[in-house]
Short mmCIF file of C-alpha atoms and ligand atoms in Angstrom, two decimals:
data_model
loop_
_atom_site.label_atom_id
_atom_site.label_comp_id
_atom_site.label_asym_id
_atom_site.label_seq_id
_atom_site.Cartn_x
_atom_site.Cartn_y
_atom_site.Cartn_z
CA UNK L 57 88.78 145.16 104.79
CA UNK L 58 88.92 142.18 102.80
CA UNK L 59 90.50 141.64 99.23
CA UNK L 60 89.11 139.04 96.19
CA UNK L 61 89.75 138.57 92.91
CA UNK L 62 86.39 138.17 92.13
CA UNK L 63 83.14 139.02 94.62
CA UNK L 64 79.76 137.64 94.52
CA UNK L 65 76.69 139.00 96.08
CA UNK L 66 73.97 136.03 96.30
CA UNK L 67 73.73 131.98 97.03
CA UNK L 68 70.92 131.09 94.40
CA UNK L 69 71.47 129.12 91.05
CA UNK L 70 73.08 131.78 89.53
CA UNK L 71 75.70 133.08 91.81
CA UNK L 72 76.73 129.38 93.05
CA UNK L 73 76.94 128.24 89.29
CA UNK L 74 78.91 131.65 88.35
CA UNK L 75 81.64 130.62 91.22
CA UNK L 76 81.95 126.90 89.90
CA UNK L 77 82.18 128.11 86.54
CA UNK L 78 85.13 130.30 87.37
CA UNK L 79 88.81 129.47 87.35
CA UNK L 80 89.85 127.33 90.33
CA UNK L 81 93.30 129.63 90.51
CA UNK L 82 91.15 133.41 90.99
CA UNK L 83 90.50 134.10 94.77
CA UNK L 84 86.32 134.00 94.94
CA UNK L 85 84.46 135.21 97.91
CA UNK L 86 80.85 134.22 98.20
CA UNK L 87 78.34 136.17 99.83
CA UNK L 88 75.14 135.20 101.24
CA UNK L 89 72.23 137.21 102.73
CA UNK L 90 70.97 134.61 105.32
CA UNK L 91 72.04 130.80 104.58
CA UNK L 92 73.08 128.86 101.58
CA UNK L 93 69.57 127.25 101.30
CA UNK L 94 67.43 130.61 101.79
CA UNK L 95 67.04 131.22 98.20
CA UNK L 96 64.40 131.10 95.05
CA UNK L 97 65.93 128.07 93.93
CA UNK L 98 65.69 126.00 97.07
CA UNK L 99 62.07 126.88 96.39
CA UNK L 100 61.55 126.12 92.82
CA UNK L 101 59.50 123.35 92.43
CA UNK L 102 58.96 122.38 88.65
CA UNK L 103 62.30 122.20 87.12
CA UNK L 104 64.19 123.63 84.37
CA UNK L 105 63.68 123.71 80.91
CA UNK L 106 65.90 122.51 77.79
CA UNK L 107 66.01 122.07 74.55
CA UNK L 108 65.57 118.02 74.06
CA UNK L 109 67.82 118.01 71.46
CA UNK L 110 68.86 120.12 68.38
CA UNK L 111 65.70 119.96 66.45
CA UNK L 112 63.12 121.25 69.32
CA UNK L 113 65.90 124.30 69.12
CA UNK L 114 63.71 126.84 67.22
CA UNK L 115 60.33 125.33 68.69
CA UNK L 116 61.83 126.57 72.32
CA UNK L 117 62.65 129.71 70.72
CA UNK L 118 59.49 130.29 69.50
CA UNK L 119 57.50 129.16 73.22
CA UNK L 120 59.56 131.49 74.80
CA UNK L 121 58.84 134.08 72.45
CA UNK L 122 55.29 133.60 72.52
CA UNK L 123 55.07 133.64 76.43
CA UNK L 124 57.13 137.11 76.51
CA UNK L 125 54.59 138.70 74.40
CA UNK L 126 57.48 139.17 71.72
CA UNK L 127 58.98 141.37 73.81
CA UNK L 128 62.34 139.32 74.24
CA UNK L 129 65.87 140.37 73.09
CA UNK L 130 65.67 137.56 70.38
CA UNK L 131 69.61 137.23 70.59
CA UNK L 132 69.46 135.95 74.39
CA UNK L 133 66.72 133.71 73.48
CA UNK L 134 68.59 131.96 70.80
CA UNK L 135 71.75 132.11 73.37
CA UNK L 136 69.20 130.18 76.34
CA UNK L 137 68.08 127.58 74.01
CA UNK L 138 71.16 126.47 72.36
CA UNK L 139 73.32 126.59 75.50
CA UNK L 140 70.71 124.73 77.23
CA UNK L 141 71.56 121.01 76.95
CA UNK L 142 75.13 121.42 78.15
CA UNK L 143 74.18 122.94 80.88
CA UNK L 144 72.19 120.34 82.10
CA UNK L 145 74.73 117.92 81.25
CA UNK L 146 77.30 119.89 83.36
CA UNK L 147 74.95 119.86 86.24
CA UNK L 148 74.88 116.27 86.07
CA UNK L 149 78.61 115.75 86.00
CA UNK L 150 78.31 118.05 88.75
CA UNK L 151 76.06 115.40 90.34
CA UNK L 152 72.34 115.79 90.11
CA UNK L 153 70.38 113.20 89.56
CA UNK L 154 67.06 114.19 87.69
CA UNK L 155 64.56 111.45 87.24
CA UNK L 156 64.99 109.33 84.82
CA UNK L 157 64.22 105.27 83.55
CA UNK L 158 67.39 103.61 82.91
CA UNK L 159 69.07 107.04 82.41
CA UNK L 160 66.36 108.09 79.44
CA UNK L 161 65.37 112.16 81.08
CA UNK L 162 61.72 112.39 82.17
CA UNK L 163 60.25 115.87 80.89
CA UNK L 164 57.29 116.94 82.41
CA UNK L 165 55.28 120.27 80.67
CA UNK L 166 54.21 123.16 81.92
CA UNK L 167 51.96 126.55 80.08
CA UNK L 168 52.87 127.24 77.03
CA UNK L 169 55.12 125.00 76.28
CA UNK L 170 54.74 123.00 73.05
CA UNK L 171 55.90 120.05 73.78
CA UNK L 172 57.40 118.48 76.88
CA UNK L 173 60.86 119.35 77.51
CA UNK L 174 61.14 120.38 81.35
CA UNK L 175 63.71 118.07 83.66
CA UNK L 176 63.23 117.70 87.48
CA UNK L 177 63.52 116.25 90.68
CA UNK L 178 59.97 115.06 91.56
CA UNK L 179 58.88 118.57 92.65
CA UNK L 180 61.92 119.70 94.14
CA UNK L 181 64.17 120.71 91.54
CA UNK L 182 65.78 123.96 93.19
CA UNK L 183 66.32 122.21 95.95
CA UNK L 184 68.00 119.30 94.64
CA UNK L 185 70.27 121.67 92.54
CA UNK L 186 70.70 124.24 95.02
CA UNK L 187 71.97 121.59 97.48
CA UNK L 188 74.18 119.67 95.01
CA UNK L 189 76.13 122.83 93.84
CA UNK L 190 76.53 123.76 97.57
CA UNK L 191 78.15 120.51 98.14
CA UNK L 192 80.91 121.66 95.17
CA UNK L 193 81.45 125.16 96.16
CA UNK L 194 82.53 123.85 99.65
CA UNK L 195 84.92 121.25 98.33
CA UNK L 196 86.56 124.35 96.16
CA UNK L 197 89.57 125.92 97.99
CA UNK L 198 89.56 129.18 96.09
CA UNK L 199 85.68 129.82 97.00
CA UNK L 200 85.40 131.44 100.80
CA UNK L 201 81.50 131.49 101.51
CA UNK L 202 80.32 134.11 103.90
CA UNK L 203 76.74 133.99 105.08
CA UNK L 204 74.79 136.25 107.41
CA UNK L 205 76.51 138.60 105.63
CA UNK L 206 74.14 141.99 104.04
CA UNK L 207 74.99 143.94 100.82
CA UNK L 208 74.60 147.55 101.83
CA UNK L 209 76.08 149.74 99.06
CA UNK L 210 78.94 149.17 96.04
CA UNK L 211 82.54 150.76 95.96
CA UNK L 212 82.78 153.11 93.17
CA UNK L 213 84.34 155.00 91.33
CA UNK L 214 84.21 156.46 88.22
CA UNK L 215 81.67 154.14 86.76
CA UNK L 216 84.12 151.27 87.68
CA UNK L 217 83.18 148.73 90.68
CA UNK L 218 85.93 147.66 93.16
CA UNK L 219 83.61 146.33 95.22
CA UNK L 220 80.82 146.05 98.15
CA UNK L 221 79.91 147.23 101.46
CA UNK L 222 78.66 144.42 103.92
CA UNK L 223 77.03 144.64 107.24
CA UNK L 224 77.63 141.04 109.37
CA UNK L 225 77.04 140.75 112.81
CA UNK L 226 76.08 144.40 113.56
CA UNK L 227 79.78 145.05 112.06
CA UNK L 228 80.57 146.72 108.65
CA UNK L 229 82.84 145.02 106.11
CA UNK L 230 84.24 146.52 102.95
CA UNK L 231 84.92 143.47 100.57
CA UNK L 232 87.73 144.81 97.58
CA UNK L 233 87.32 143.43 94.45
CA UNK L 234 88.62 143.09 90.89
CA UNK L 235 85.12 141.81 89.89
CA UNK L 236 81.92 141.93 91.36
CA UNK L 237 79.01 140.20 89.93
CA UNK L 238 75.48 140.98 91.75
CA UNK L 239 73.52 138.07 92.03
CA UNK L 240 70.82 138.93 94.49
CA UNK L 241 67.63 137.53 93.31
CA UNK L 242 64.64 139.13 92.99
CA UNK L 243 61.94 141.11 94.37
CA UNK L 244 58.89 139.11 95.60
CA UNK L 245 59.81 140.65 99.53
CA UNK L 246 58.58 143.57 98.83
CA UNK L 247 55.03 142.46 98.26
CA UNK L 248 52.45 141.42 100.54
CA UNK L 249 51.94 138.20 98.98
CA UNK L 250 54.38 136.61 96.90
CA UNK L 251 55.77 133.02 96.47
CA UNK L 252 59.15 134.10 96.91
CA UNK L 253 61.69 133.86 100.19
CA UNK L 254 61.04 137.46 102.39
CA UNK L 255 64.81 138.01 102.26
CA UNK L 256 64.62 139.00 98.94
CA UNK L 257 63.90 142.55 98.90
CA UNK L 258 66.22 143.81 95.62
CA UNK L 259 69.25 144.69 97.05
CA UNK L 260 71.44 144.92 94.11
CA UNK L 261 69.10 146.55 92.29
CA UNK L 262 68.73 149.47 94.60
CA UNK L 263 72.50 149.54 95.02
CA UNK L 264 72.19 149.72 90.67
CA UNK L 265 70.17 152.12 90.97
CA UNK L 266 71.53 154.37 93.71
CA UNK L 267 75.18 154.06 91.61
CA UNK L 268 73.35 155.32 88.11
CA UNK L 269 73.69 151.49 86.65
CA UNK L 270 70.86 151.02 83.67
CA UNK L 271 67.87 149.19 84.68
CA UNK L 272 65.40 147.81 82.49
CA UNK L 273 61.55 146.39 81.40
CA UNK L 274 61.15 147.19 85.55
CA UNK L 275 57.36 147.18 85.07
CA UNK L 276 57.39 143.30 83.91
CA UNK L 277 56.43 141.99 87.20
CA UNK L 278 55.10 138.10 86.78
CA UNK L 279 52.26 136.76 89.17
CA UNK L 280 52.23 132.99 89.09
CA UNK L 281 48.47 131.74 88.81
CA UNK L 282 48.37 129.32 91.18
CA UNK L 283 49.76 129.67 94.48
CA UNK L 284 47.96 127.71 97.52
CA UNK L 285 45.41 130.75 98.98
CA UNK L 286 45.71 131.33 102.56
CA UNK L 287 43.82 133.64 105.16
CA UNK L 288 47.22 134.51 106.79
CA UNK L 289 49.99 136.83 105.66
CA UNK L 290 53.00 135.17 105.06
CA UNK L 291 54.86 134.11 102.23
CA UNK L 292 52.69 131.90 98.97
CA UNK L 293 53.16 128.29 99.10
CA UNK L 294 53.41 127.68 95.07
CA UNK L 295 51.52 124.74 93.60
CA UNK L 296 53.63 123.74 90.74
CA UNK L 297 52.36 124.62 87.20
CA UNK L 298 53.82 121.34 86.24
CA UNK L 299 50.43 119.71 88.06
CA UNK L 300 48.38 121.12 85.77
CA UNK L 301 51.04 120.08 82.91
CA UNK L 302 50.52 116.35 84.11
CA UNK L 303 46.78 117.30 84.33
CA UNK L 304 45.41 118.95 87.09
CA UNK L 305 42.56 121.16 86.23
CA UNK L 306 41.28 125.24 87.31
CA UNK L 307 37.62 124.86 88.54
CA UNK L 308 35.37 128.13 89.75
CA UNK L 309 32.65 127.57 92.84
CA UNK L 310 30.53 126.29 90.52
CA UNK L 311 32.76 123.40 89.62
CA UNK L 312 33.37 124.50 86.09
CA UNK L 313 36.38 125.11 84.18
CA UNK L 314 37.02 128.17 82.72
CA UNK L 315 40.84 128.29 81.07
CA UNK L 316 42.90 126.34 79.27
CA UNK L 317 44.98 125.70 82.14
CA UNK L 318 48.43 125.59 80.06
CA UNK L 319 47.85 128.89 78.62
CA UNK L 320 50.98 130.97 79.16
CA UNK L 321 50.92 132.67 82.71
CA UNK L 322 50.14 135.65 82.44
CA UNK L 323 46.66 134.78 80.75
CA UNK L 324 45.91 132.50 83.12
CA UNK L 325 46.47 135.04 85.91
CA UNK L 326 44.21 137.63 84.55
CA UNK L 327 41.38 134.50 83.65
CA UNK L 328 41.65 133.25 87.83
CA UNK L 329 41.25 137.40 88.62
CA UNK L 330 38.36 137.69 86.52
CA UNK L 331 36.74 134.43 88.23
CA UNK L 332 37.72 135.50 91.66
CA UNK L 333 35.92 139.28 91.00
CA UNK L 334 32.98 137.29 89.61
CA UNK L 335 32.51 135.10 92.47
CA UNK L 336 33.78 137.48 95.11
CA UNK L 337 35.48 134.87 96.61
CA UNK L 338 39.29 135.78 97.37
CA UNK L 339 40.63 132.34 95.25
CA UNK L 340 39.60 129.75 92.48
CA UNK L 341 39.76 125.71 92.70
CA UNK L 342 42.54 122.97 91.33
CA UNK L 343 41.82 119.92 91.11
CA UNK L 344 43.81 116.67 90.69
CA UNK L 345 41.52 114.72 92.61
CA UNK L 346 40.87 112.47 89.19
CA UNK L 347 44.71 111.46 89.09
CA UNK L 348 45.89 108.72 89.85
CA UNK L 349 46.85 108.71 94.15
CA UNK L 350 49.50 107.26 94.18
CA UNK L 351 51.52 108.58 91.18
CA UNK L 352 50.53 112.30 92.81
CA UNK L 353 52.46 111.29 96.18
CA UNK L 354 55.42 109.95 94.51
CA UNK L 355 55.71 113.03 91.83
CA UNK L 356 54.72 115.86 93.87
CA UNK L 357 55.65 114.54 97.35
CA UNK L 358 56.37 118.20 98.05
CA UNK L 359 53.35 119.59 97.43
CA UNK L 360 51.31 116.81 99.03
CA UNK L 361 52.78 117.08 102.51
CA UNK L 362 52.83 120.77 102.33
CA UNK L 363 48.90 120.95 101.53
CA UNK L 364 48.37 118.09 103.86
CA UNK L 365 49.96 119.78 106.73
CA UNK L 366 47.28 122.46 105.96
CA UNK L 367 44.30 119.80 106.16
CA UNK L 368 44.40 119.43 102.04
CA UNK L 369 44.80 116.18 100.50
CA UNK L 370 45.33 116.96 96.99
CA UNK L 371 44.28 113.38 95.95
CA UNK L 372 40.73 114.01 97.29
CA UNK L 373 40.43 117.65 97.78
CA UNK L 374 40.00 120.85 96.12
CA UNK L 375 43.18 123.21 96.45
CA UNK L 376 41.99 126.55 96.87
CA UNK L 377 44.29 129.00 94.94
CA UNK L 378 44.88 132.50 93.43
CA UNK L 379 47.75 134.72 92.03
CA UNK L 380 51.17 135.93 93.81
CA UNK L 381 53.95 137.78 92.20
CA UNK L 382 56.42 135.14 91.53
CA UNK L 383 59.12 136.60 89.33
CA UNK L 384 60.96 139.83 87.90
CA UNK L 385 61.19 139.97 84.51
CA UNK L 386 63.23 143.39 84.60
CA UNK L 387 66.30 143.92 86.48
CA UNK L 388 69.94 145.45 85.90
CA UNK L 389 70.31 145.54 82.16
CA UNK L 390 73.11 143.46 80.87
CA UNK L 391 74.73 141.97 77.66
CA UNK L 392 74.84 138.27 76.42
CA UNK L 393 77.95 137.98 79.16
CA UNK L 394 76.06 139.25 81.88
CA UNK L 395 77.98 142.72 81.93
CA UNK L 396 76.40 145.65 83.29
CA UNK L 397 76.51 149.45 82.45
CA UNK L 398 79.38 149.29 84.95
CA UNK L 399 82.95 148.71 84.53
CA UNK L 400 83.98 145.10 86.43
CA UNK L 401 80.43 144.75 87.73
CA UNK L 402 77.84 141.56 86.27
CA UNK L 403 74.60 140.64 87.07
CA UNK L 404 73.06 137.17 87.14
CA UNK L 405 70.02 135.42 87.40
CA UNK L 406 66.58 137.22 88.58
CA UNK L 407 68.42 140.78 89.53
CA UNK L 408 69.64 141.04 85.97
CA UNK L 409 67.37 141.70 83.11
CA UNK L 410 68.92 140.22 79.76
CA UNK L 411 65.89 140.34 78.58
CA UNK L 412 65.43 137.11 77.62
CA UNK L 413 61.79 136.75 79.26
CA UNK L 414 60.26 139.57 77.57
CA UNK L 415 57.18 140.80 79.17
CA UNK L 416 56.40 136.97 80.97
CA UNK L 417 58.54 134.41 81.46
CA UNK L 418 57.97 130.79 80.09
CA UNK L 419 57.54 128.13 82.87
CA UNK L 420 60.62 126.87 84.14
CA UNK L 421 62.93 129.16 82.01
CA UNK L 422 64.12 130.86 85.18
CA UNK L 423 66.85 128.02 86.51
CA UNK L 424 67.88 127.79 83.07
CA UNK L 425 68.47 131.85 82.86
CA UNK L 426 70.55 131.66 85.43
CA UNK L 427 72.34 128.70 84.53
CA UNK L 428 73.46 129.87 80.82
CA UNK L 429 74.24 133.43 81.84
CA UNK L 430 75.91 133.35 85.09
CA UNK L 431 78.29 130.60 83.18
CA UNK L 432 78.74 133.36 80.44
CA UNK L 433 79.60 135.55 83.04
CA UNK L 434 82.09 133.42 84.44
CA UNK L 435 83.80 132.53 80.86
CA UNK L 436 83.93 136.35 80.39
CA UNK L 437 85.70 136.94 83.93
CA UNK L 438 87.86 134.27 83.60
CA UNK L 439 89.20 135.41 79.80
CA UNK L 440 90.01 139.38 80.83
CA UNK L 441 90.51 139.54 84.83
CA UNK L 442 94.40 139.10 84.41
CA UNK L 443 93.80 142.44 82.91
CA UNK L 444 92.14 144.45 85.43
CA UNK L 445 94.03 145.78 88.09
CA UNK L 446 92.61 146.02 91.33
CA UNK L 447 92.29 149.34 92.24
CA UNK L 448 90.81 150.46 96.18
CA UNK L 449 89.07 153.62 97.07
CA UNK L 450 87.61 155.05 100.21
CA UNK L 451 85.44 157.75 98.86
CA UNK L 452 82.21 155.49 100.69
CA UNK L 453 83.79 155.26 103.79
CA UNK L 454 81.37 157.85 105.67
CA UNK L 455 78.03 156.04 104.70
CA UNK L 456 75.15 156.15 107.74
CA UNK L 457 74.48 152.42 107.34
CA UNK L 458 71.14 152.39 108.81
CA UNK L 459 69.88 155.05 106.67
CA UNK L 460 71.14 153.06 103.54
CA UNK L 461 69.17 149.82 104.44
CA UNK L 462 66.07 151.51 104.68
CA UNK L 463 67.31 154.07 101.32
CA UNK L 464 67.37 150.75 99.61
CA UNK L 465 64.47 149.51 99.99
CA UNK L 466 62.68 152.86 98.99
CA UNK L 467 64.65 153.15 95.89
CA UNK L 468 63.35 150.01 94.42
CA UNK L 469 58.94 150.89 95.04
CA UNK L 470 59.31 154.06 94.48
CA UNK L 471 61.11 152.77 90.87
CA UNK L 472 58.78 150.07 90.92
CA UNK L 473 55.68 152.48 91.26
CA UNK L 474 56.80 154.96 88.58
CA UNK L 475 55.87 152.52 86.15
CA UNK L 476 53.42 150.07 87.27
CA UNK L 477 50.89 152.37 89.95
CA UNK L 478 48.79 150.15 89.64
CA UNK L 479 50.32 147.75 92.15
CA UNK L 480 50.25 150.55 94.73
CA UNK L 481 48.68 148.69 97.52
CA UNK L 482 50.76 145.60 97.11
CA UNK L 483 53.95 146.37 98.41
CA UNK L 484 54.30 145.42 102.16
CA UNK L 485 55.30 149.38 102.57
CA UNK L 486 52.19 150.84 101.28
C1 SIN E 214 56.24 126.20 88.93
O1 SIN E 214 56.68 125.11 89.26
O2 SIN E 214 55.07 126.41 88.62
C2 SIN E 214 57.16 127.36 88.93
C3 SIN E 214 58.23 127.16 87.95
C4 SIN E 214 58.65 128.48 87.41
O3 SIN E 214 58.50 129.50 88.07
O4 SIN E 214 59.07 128.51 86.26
#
């Protein structure tokens, strides 16, 4: 048995941020499924949005609005834009570098966006976050990382969390905490074909759901339009929305384009499925091929390699592509500090749902989610934890661990199917 102040389930944005933003005297165990870079946001690709500065406040209200269908809490929409700019100023005190000419921030666009105002690292933002808060946590003597290390069930009692049930090596580990905020990521590993890392199957939000914590907007699943079509099974390599924002272009078989391509993504989605029932061919066409060469291999040196590995050049071919659920919009319901329905347990980043995406999330809002709340949470946590006492229990000792892990999974599609059966043969299950 081990004993923190504070516990956190998850190595993405939001979980690593949420430990740097918390008080460097409060014992903080980290908890990682695989590795510290198997995460979403070692995959994200286009970047994070922000607010450029106080006036394009209300017009990044308003995009973000618009892509959620209005269905957005309003409040944590005005909360994401007007924290946004010091956020990205604290990750660049924290060290990364995003481009830039002579220190001026690039911002690239991406659908339905209004304007540019999206930062990045060439086409590997996640990764060159991801990385750089990494490099903090391990300098920070009060953060203890553990990785290889599986969130089976919570500790609870009465509606209060004292903390989680690990398996690591083949062994089971009972972590005690005062806090415990849930930061697992998302869902995408439960689908056939999804962008997102196969680890992430929504652990804490069968562990939510198993321990009676809300949930909410479950059915808002996103599918990003364009992720690189492949014959084989495996997980969807994504092709960046922000090459269409610097111009890249949707093209059917007969070399015409049908969609605006910055539409919001949703619409775009349902446009490429239309085209790809039409046609009866399983994907659509991008095309960058009338870009200029060399500025596509220096800003998207990801996606070129990746594509060219696959025989694609993307500065003289066609990129076949087509839809993959990319992103929860639903999740644990929280507050504007990230608080859950129970006592001393938070949730942060794609597991929560603060509902600040409404029904489809603006491009590039994700990082940015995670970024304000998880810091919220953190502020919160670090104000009242001198007041919570920590308090142990051993009501879950007896648990069948086996039959949990697969429990957990089933919890979350048979959730997922109550409200969206329309996705029935997508789930790697079914
Ligand atoms: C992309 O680069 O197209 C994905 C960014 C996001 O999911 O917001």
């Amino acid at each position: 048995m081990i004993n923190c102040d504070v516990l956190i389930v998850g190595s993405g944005v939001a979980g690593l941020y949420a430990a740097l933003n918390l008080r460097r005297d409060l014992n903080v165990i980290l908890v990682s499924k695989t590795t510290l870079k198997e995460s979403n946001t070692y995959l994200a690709q286009g970047g994070i949005s922000t607010a450029k500065d106080e006036e394009d406040i209300e017009s990044f209200i308003e995009d973000t609005l618009r892509a959620g269908n209005y269905k957005n809490n309003l409040e944590a929409v005005k909360v994401l834009a007007k924290e946004s700019m010091e956020n990205i100023k604290r990750l660049i005190d924290f060290g990364v570098e995003f481009d830039n000419i002579d220190g001026r921030l690039l911002f690239t666009k991406e659908g339905a966006h209004s304007t540019n105002r999206i930062v990045h690292v060439k086409d590997w933002t996640g990764k060159a976050v991801a990385k750089t808060l990494i490099k903090n946590i391990l300098k920070r003597k009060n953060i203890k990382v553990y990785e290889n290390t599986k969130l089976i069930d919570l500790i609870a009692e009465d509606n209060k969390c004292l903390g989680g049930i690990f398996i690591r090596d083949g062994k089971r580990i009972d972590v005690h905490s005062k806090v415990t905020i849930l930061a697992t990521g998302g869902i995408g590993g439960l689908f056939k074909n999804s962008t997102n890392q196969r680890i992430l199957t929504g652990d804490g939000l069968s562990v939510a759901i198993r321990h009676g914590v809300k949930i909410k907007d479950i059915e808002f699943i996103q599918f990003h339009p364009t992720a690189l079509y492949e014959e084989k099974d495996e997980r969807r390599f994504l092709i960046s929305e922000s090459l269409r924002g610097e111009g890249a272009v949707l093209l059917n078989h007969k070399g015409e384009r049908f969609v605006d391509e910055l539409l919001p993504r949703d619409e775009v989605s349902l446009r490429i499925l239309e085209e790809i029932k039409r046609s009866k061919k399983p994907y659509v066409l991008l095309s960058a091929r009338h870009l200029n060469s060399s500025y596509l291999r220096d800003r998207f040196p990801n996606i070129y390699s990746e594509c060219l590995k696959r025989g694609i050049d993307i500065t003289k071919d066609l990129v076949p592509v087509a839809p993959a659920q990319h992103y929860f919009m639903g999740g644990i319901e929280v507050d504007l500090f990230s608080k859950t329905s129970m006592d001393n347990l938070y949730a942060v980043g794609e597991v929560s749902c603060t509902g600040v995406h409404g029904e489809n999330r603006l491009a590039s809002n994700s990082l940015l989610e995670g970024l304000v709340f998880s810091r919220r949470a953190a502020q919160d946590i670090n104000k009242n934890i001198d007041g919570i006492r920590q308090l142990k229990t051993c009501k879950n000792s007896l648990i069948n661990i086996d039959e949990i892990e697969r429990e957990n999974k089933r919890l979350v599609i048979k959730e997922l199917k109550k409200k969206r059966w329309d996705l029935k043969n997508e789930f790697i299950d079914d």
